[in-house]
């Protein structure tokens, strides 16, 4: 590709009042409106003074800006360019939206959490956000993990150095996914950067599973909550069990776990599929150096009896390719590295191999962390409560973008936010009016015009939903 004209023969002038850079916001905001975003925020948010007036419109402006690519308060100005005023009303100035967020307290953030959970449920009513097979063989998976959002400057409220050694704030998230659908966020909390991972996890898990039960598309099986070793504690596991879910949580390799692993006999190990595995057709099994085994296990045995949770300890072992050596002398026998997790899943639902494969899928939440940090969470705005509200708004924008993508077909249903935004949202258009109708003239031969038209068609006649 090269320029058709020399640079001197090319001129750029910002003078067209009928152009918009994000025409995809039209059907996306239509979806948000039909899901009741304005009404939910207006009914549940009680931010005081004139800063909190018209909360529904301000929340919608913030979410729309994030969907269009804003990652800071100043970027909300992209809602007020060209012909945006001809297709959208009440797009607030960045300074007004910033004052709105700075008026938040912790209680208002919790009100916004309620808006987010109800908004997600309504989106799921209109779009295939959460879907399981008709035979109810699939499970709804709830993944819990935290991440550090890096910040710069010593005056950022609540920032500190956590387990990663990076100065920032700690965001705890819970996401829901199935084998057929990409993850969406069902619960979120912003915490001080120096706090431990399991802090507040008990409440978040309870909220996440409560929201999950309201989503359509559930299967006949209990939901499965997955987490890493930081959340291997009785409060978090008990909250999941009380909410009617199974757990699959990585265990710490302490002395008790190592003792339990040492009781597993050599004939109990089963080879599993990994990157170097070969399938033996005649023997109908995998030939692999990665193996799994399980034993019955009851964690928290040293605590009171009511805290005992019977279940299964599933262990995966792989050869340790870098064992400690004395000089260049080879070891006389294989040494192993072990990875164990505790699960309450019934063996009839998932055997040892299936449970191990399912647990390894917990890494899907890292993709959500990366997606959010590469979009709305790139810059946190101001005070701690404002940052906490910003996180909830970022989650709503993430879920709205995902819902819009699912309406276009399977191709974009699992894409990242950046890909969805590039193909569906940030599409330039010229506005024209005729016979009291507004027409958006989009680029010819747009590669994803069919997906864009399917999304636009849904916005013209959205399905009716029940109030929540």
XYZ file of C-alpha atoms in Angstrom:
468
model
C 0.000 0.000 0.000
C 1.191 3.526 -0.766
C -0.186 7.051 -0.935
C -2.145 7.979 -4.048
C -0.906 11.576 -3.835
C 2.181 13.287 -2.568
C 2.021 14.639 0.999
C 1.987 18.222 -0.296
C -1.121 17.427 -2.358
C -2.996 16.142 0.685
C -4.797 18.378 3.168
C -6.645 17.543 6.398
C -9.351 19.863 7.719
C -11.572 19.203 10.757
C -14.693 20.920 9.457
C -17.429 18.298 8.843
C -20.256 18.484 11.427
C -21.928 15.327 10.086
C -19.169 12.793 10.712
C -18.901 10.431 13.682
C -15.974 8.161 14.472
C -17.870 5.522 16.480
C -21.078 4.742 14.637
C -21.178 1.343 16.342
C -22.272 3.079 19.530
C -25.753 3.503 18.045
C -26.806 -0.183 18.175
C -24.747 -0.818 21.322
C -26.466 1.971 23.244
C -29.790 0.753 21.857
C -28.991 -2.594 23.463
C -28.053 -0.871 26.742
C -31.275 1.139 26.677
C -33.451 -1.906 26.022
C -31.687 -3.644 28.924
C -32.665 -0.726 31.165
C -29.272 0.800 31.969
C -30.671 4.325 32.392
C -33.581 3.250 34.578
C -31.516 0.930 36.761
C -28.929 3.610 37.513
C -31.588 6.255 38.075
C -33.521 4.023 40.486
C -30.632 2.617 42.536
C -28.063 5.442 42.692
C -28.580 8.137 45.323
C -25.450 10.246 44.923
C -26.119 13.498 46.848
C -26.114 17.139 45.697
C -26.265 18.394 42.141
C -23.287 16.151 41.288
C -25.576 13.123 41.461
C -28.416 14.568 39.395
C -29.449 12.555 36.330
C -27.407 9.556 37.494
C -28.846 7.328 34.769
C -27.668 9.586 31.964
C -24.228 10.048 33.522
C -23.709 6.325 34.020
C -24.777 5.721 30.417
C -22.309 8.382 29.226
C -19.441 6.788 31.152
C -20.261 3.292 29.905
C -20.633 4.531 26.316
C -17.289 6.301 26.467
C -15.588 3.135 27.738
C -17.210 1.057 25.002
C -15.847 3.530 22.438
C -12.331 3.245 23.869
C -12.046 5.854 26.644
C -9.582 4.794 29.341
C -9.692 7.990 31.406
C -11.990 10.881 32.300
C -10.494 13.223 29.698
C -11.166 10.655 26.963
C -14.914 11.050 27.536
C -14.637 14.059 25.214
C -14.827 11.629 22.278
C -18.599 11.560 22.866
C -18.872 15.242 21.881
C -17.388 15.502 18.398
C -18.761 15.962 14.862
C -22.314 14.754 14.470
C -22.528 12.861 17.777
C -25.072 15.410 18.995
C -27.396 14.427 16.150
C -27.617 10.759 17.201
C -27.033 11.052 20.977
C -28.440 13.436 23.570
C -27.114 14.424 26.995
C -23.445 13.528 26.433
C -21.910 15.135 29.513
C -18.589 16.958 29.573
C -15.610 15.095 31.090
C -15.434 17.561 33.993
C -19.088 16.890 34.898
C -18.547 13.135 34.812
C -15.429 13.502 36.936
C -17.327 15.500 39.572
C -20.027 12.815 39.543
C -17.495 10.057 40.303
C -15.713 12.058 43.000
C -19.023 12.391 44.880
C -19.193 8.609 45.356
C -18.750 6.910 48.719
C -18.400 3.203 49.431
C -22.172 2.908 49.809
C -22.731 4.422 46.386
C -20.237 1.965 44.899
C -22.298 -0.879 46.364
C -25.397 0.668 44.797
C -23.562 0.666 41.474
C -22.695 -3.009 42.056
C -26.431 -3.691 42.281
C -26.953 -1.847 39.001
C -24.203 -3.901 37.334
C -25.614 -7.264 38.433
C -29.144 -6.392 37.304
C -27.867 -4.950 34.041
C -25.952 -8.172 33.324
C -29.054 -10.278 34.001
C -31.080 -8.173 31.572
C -28.367 -8.374 28.915
C -28.358 -12.146 29.318
C -32.126 -12.150 28.716
C -31.635 -10.474 25.338
C -28.389 -12.056 24.153
C -26.750 -15.520 24.338
C -24.217 -14.391 26.937
C -24.500 -17.602 28.973
C -25.523 -20.737 27.111
C -25.253 -24.427 27.929
C -26.174 -27.502 25.877
C -29.808 -28.517 25.765
C -28.954 -31.826 27.420
C -27.692 -29.902 30.493
C -24.349 -31.716 30.359
C -22.308 -28.520 30.555
C -21.357 -26.710 33.741
C -21.441 -23.047 34.575
C -17.928 -22.110 35.664
C -17.272 -19.284 38.129
C -13.643 -18.172 38.314
C -12.335 -15.952 41.109
C -8.970 -14.185 41.107
C -7.410 -10.813 41.797
C -5.026 -8.615 39.865
C -2.927 -5.518 40.485
C -3.830 -2.394 38.508
C -0.624 -0.404 38.306
C -0.804 3.273 39.238
C 1.787 6.033 39.214
C 2.138 8.713 41.861
C 2.286 8.490 45.633
C -0.929 10.482 46.182
C -3.222 7.867 44.616
C -5.546 6.843 47.451
C -5.214 3.219 48.560
C -2.254 2.414 46.336
C 0.492 0.216 47.705
C 2.901 -2.587 46.976
C 1.230 -5.991 46.985
C 2.379 -9.517 46.208
C 3.512 -8.557 42.682
C 5.927 -5.859 43.830
C 4.109 -3.300 41.646
C 2.582 -0.181 43.098
C -1.126 -0.205 42.416
C -4.648 -1.063 43.511
C -6.020 -4.581 43.890
C -9.081 -5.621 41.869
C -10.900 -8.829 42.813
C -13.091 -10.237 40.042
C -15.444 -13.162 39.525
C -16.248 -14.231 35.969
C -18.781 -16.714 34.601
C -18.289 -18.813 31.480
C -19.340 -22.096 29.894
C -17.819 -24.343 27.252
C -19.866 -22.488 24.623
C -19.567 -18.882 25.811
C -16.793 -16.462 26.646
C -16.471 -15.098 30.198
C -18.449 -12.170 31.574
C -17.846 -10.473 34.909
C -20.491 -11.099 37.586
C -18.845 -9.466 40.629
C -15.999 -7.036 41.310
C -14.292 -5.241 44.201
C -11.528 -2.670 44.315
C -9.215 -2.991 47.319
C -6.029 -1.435 48.642
C -2.942 -2.442 46.744
C -1.266 -3.963 49.799
C -4.176 -6.220 50.839
C -4.018 -10.001 50.684
C -5.753 -11.851 47.866
C -8.490 -13.569 49.963
C -9.617 -10.386 51.705
C -13.330 -9.917 51.013
C -13.450 -13.032 48.827
C -16.161 -14.628 50.978
C -18.621 -11.800 50.269
C -17.658 -11.543 46.621
C -18.140 -15.286 46.026
C -21.586 -15.138 47.623
C -22.567 -12.148 45.473
C -21.157 -13.753 42.307
C -23.053 -17.013 42.763
C -26.247 -15.149 43.635
C -25.986 -13.211 40.371
C -25.082 -16.358 38.455
C -28.289 -18.063 39.559
C -30.289 -15.199 38.030
C -28.706 -15.661 34.607
C -30.534 -17.752 32.008
C -28.910 -20.751 30.383
C -27.994 -22.602 33.568
C -27.505 -26.368 33.410
C -28.812 -29.126 35.626
C -25.428 -29.367 37.363
C -24.163 -27.327 40.282
C -21.965 -24.362 39.309
C -18.240 -24.904 39.800
C -16.144 -22.203 41.461
C -12.444 -22.290 40.509
C -9.653 -20.410 42.266
C -5.930 -20.559 42.934
C -4.133 -21.351 46.187
C -4.523 -17.816 47.567
C -8.218 -18.584 48.096
C -7.718 -22.005 49.687
C -9.353 -21.187 52.994
C -12.500 -22.206 54.800
C -14.374 -18.840 54.522
C -14.184 -18.737 50.708
C -14.878 -22.436 50.170
C -17.732 -22.438 52.708
C -19.338 -19.429 50.991
C -19.330 -21.282 47.665
C -20.761 -24.459 49.154
C -23.459 -22.515 51.023
C -24.456 -20.844 47.762
C -24.973 -24.247 46.142
C -21.756 -24.577 44.127
C -18.912 -27.070 43.957
C -15.332 -25.871 44.348
C -12.055 -26.563 42.574
C -9.280 -24.738 44.417
C -5.522 -25.114 44.144
C -3.864 -26.225 47.379
C -0.623 -25.037 48.899
C 2.087 -27.698 49.003
C 2.523 -27.640 52.762
C 3.661 -30.603 54.849
C 0.151 -32.050 55.182
C -0.421 -31.980 51.430
C 3.012 -33.472 50.743
C 2.302 -36.265 53.206
C -1.010 -36.990 51.473
C 0.680 -37.068 48.056
C 3.290 -39.523 49.318
C 0.533 -42.058 50.060
C -0.469 -42.288 46.369
C 0.737 -45.568 44.897
C 2.609 -45.756 41.593
C -0.199 -47.754 39.986
C -2.703 -44.959 40.712
C -1.214 -42.480 38.215
C -2.896 -41.979 34.832
C -1.170 -40.371 31.855
C -2.947 -37.311 30.475
C -2.831 -35.220 27.343
C -0.199 -32.479 27.347
C 1.977 -30.700 24.796
C 4.278 -33.727 24.340
C 1.644 -36.468 24.653
C 1.120 -39.148 21.994
C -2.111 -41.125 21.738
C -1.650 -44.903 21.463
C -4.497 -46.163 19.272
C -3.988 -49.851 20.145
C -3.845 -49.285 23.898
C -6.470 -46.493 23.698
C -4.552 -44.256 26.080
C -2.195 -41.319 26.150
C 1.548 -41.872 26.322
C 2.697 -38.905 28.346
C 5.022 -37.930 31.147
C 2.278 -35.816 32.732
C 0.121 -37.912 35.049
C -2.755 -37.420 37.479
C -4.062 -39.303 40.494
C -6.472 -38.629 43.335
C -7.200 -39.579 46.937
C -10.017 -38.708 49.350
C -9.127 -35.600 51.325
C -10.652 -33.418 54.041
C -9.022 -30.000 54.388
C -9.048 -27.862 57.523
C -8.875 -31.001 59.677
C -7.109 -29.038 62.413
C -10.096 -26.699 62.736
C -13.405 -27.420 64.430
C -15.445 -30.275 63.020
C -18.058 -28.025 61.425
C -15.317 -26.616 59.178
C -14.395 -30.015 57.721
C -15.187 -30.314 54.010
C -14.836 -33.822 52.574
C -13.759 -34.011 48.979
C -11.035 -35.117 46.600
C -7.374 -34.143 46.347
C -6.348 -34.394 42.702
C -2.634 -34.211 41.954
C -0.852 -33.715 38.658
C 2.835 -34.561 38.410
C 5.400 -33.843 35.710
C 9.126 -34.616 35.612
C 11.359 -31.991 37.138
C 13.734 -31.164 34.310
C 15.990 -29.028 36.517
C 16.579 -31.038 39.691
C 19.368 -30.134 42.061
C 22.507 -32.036 41.036
C 25.843 -32.716 42.644
C 28.206 -31.682 39.845
C 27.340 -33.396 36.548
C 26.084 -36.644 38.067
C 22.688 -37.739 36.736
C 19.881 -38.682 39.121
C 19.203 -42.406 39.637
C 15.404 -41.967 39.415
C 12.878 -39.438 38.196
C 12.084 -36.451 40.368
C 8.679 -34.854 40.064
C 6.966 -31.516 40.398
C 3.473 -31.689 41.844
C 0.407 -29.504 41.395
C -2.625 -30.312 43.528
C -6.124 -28.979 43.892
C -9.091 -29.772 46.101
C -12.530 -30.317 44.614
C -15.963 -31.305 45.857
C -17.128 -32.374 42.396
C -18.790 -35.790 42.382
C -16.629 -38.435 40.622
C -19.662 -39.418 38.546
C -19.771 -35.879 37.144
C -16.020 -35.556 36.459
C -13.425 -38.282 36.880
C -9.795 -37.570 37.761
C -8.686 -36.662 34.239
C -11.769 -34.553 33.465
C -11.564 -32.698 36.790
C -7.904 -31.867 36.175
C -8.608 -30.573 32.671
C -11.504 -28.482 33.940
C -9.415 -26.985 36.740
C -6.659 -25.930 34.355
C -9.246 -23.854 32.488
C -9.186 -21.419 35.433
C -6.541 -19.472 33.511
C -9.342 -17.964 31.419
C -9.770 -15.238 34.038
C -6.293 -13.921 33.207
C -7.603 -13.017 29.757
C -10.331 -10.912 31.374
C -7.741 -9.146 33.558
C -5.621 -8.361 30.504
C -8.650 -7.226 28.499
C -9.803 -4.767 31.175
C -6.296 -3.372 31.723
C -5.891 -2.803 27.995
C -9.122 -0.813 27.851
C -10.993 1.102 30.555
C -8.662 0.188 33.451
C -5.582 1.615 31.773
C -5.939 4.771 33.897
C -7.811 5.107 37.176
C -9.273 8.577 37.673
C -9.074 9.957 41.200
C -10.070 9.155 44.789
C -10.477 5.565 45.989
C -14.297 5.513 45.854
C -14.188 7.071 42.375
C -11.721 4.394 41.302
C -13.988 1.689 42.738
C -16.928 3.121 40.778
C -14.742 3.307 37.675
C -14.009 -0.437 38.020
C -17.745 -1.250 38.158
C -18.403 0.938 35.113
C -15.536 -0.746 33.256
C -17.104 -4.126 34.018
C -20.483 -2.971 32.706
C -18.827 -1.706 29.516
C -16.984 -5.022 29.158
C -20.198 -7.039 29.559
C -22.132 -4.752 27.202
C -19.437 -5.086 24.533
C -19.435 -8.863 24.945
C -23.250 -8.976 24.716
C -23.220 -6.921 21.516
C -20.624 -9.248 19.983
C -22.673 -12.364 20.719
C -25.530 -10.957 18.628
C -23.333 -10.904 15.517
C -22.548 -14.629 15.483
C -19.835 -16.972 16.782
C -16.917 -15.247 15.045
C -16.762 -12.248 17.380
C -18.440 -13.860 20.397
C -15.052 -14.857 21.850
C -13.002 -11.920 20.573
C -11.247 -9.427 22.837
C -12.712 -6.009 23.528
C -10.116 -4.352 21.292
C -11.079 -6.585 18.357
C -14.816 -6.046 18.869
C -14.287 -2.305 19.127
C -12.210 -2.188 15.943
C -14.689 -4.199 13.879
C -18.054 -3.077 15.269
C -17.784 0.100 17.350
C -15.215 2.520 15.915
C -16.714 2.534 12.433
C -16.751 6.018 10.847
C -20.032 7.236 9.427
C -21.566 10.313 7.814
C -24.997 11.406 9.046
C -27.710 12.398 6.581
C -31.358 13.331 7.218
C -34.263 12.727 4.880
C -38.026 12.528 5.521
C -37.443 12.795 9.275
C -35.168 9.778 9.209
C -31.482 9.714 10.070
C -29.240 7.570 7.891
C -25.700 6.594 8.820
C -23.579 6.204 5.695
C -20.842 3.696 6.503
C -17.769 2.765 4.424
C -18.387 0.557 1.426
C -16.858 -2.918 1.447
C -16.448 -2.839 5.230
C -15.144 -6.386 5.927
C -17.472 -6.925 8.890
C -20.580 -5.202 7.562
C -22.752 -8.330 7.907
C -21.961 -8.593 11.621
C -22.547 -4.862 12.010
C -25.935 -5.089 10.279
C -27.040 -8.000 12.497
C -26.228 -5.908 15.556
C -28.061 -2.895 14.140
C -31.130 -4.995 13.282
C -31.407 -6.244 16.867
C -31.430 -2.659 18.115
C -34.399 -1.833 15.905
C -36.687 -4.380 17.570
C -35.203 -5.715 20.831
C -37.067 -8.469 22.716
C -39.101 -7.630 25.779
C -37.579 -8.483 29.147
C -38.999 -8.933 32.593
C -38.188 -6.325 35.226
C -35.580 -7.374 37.808
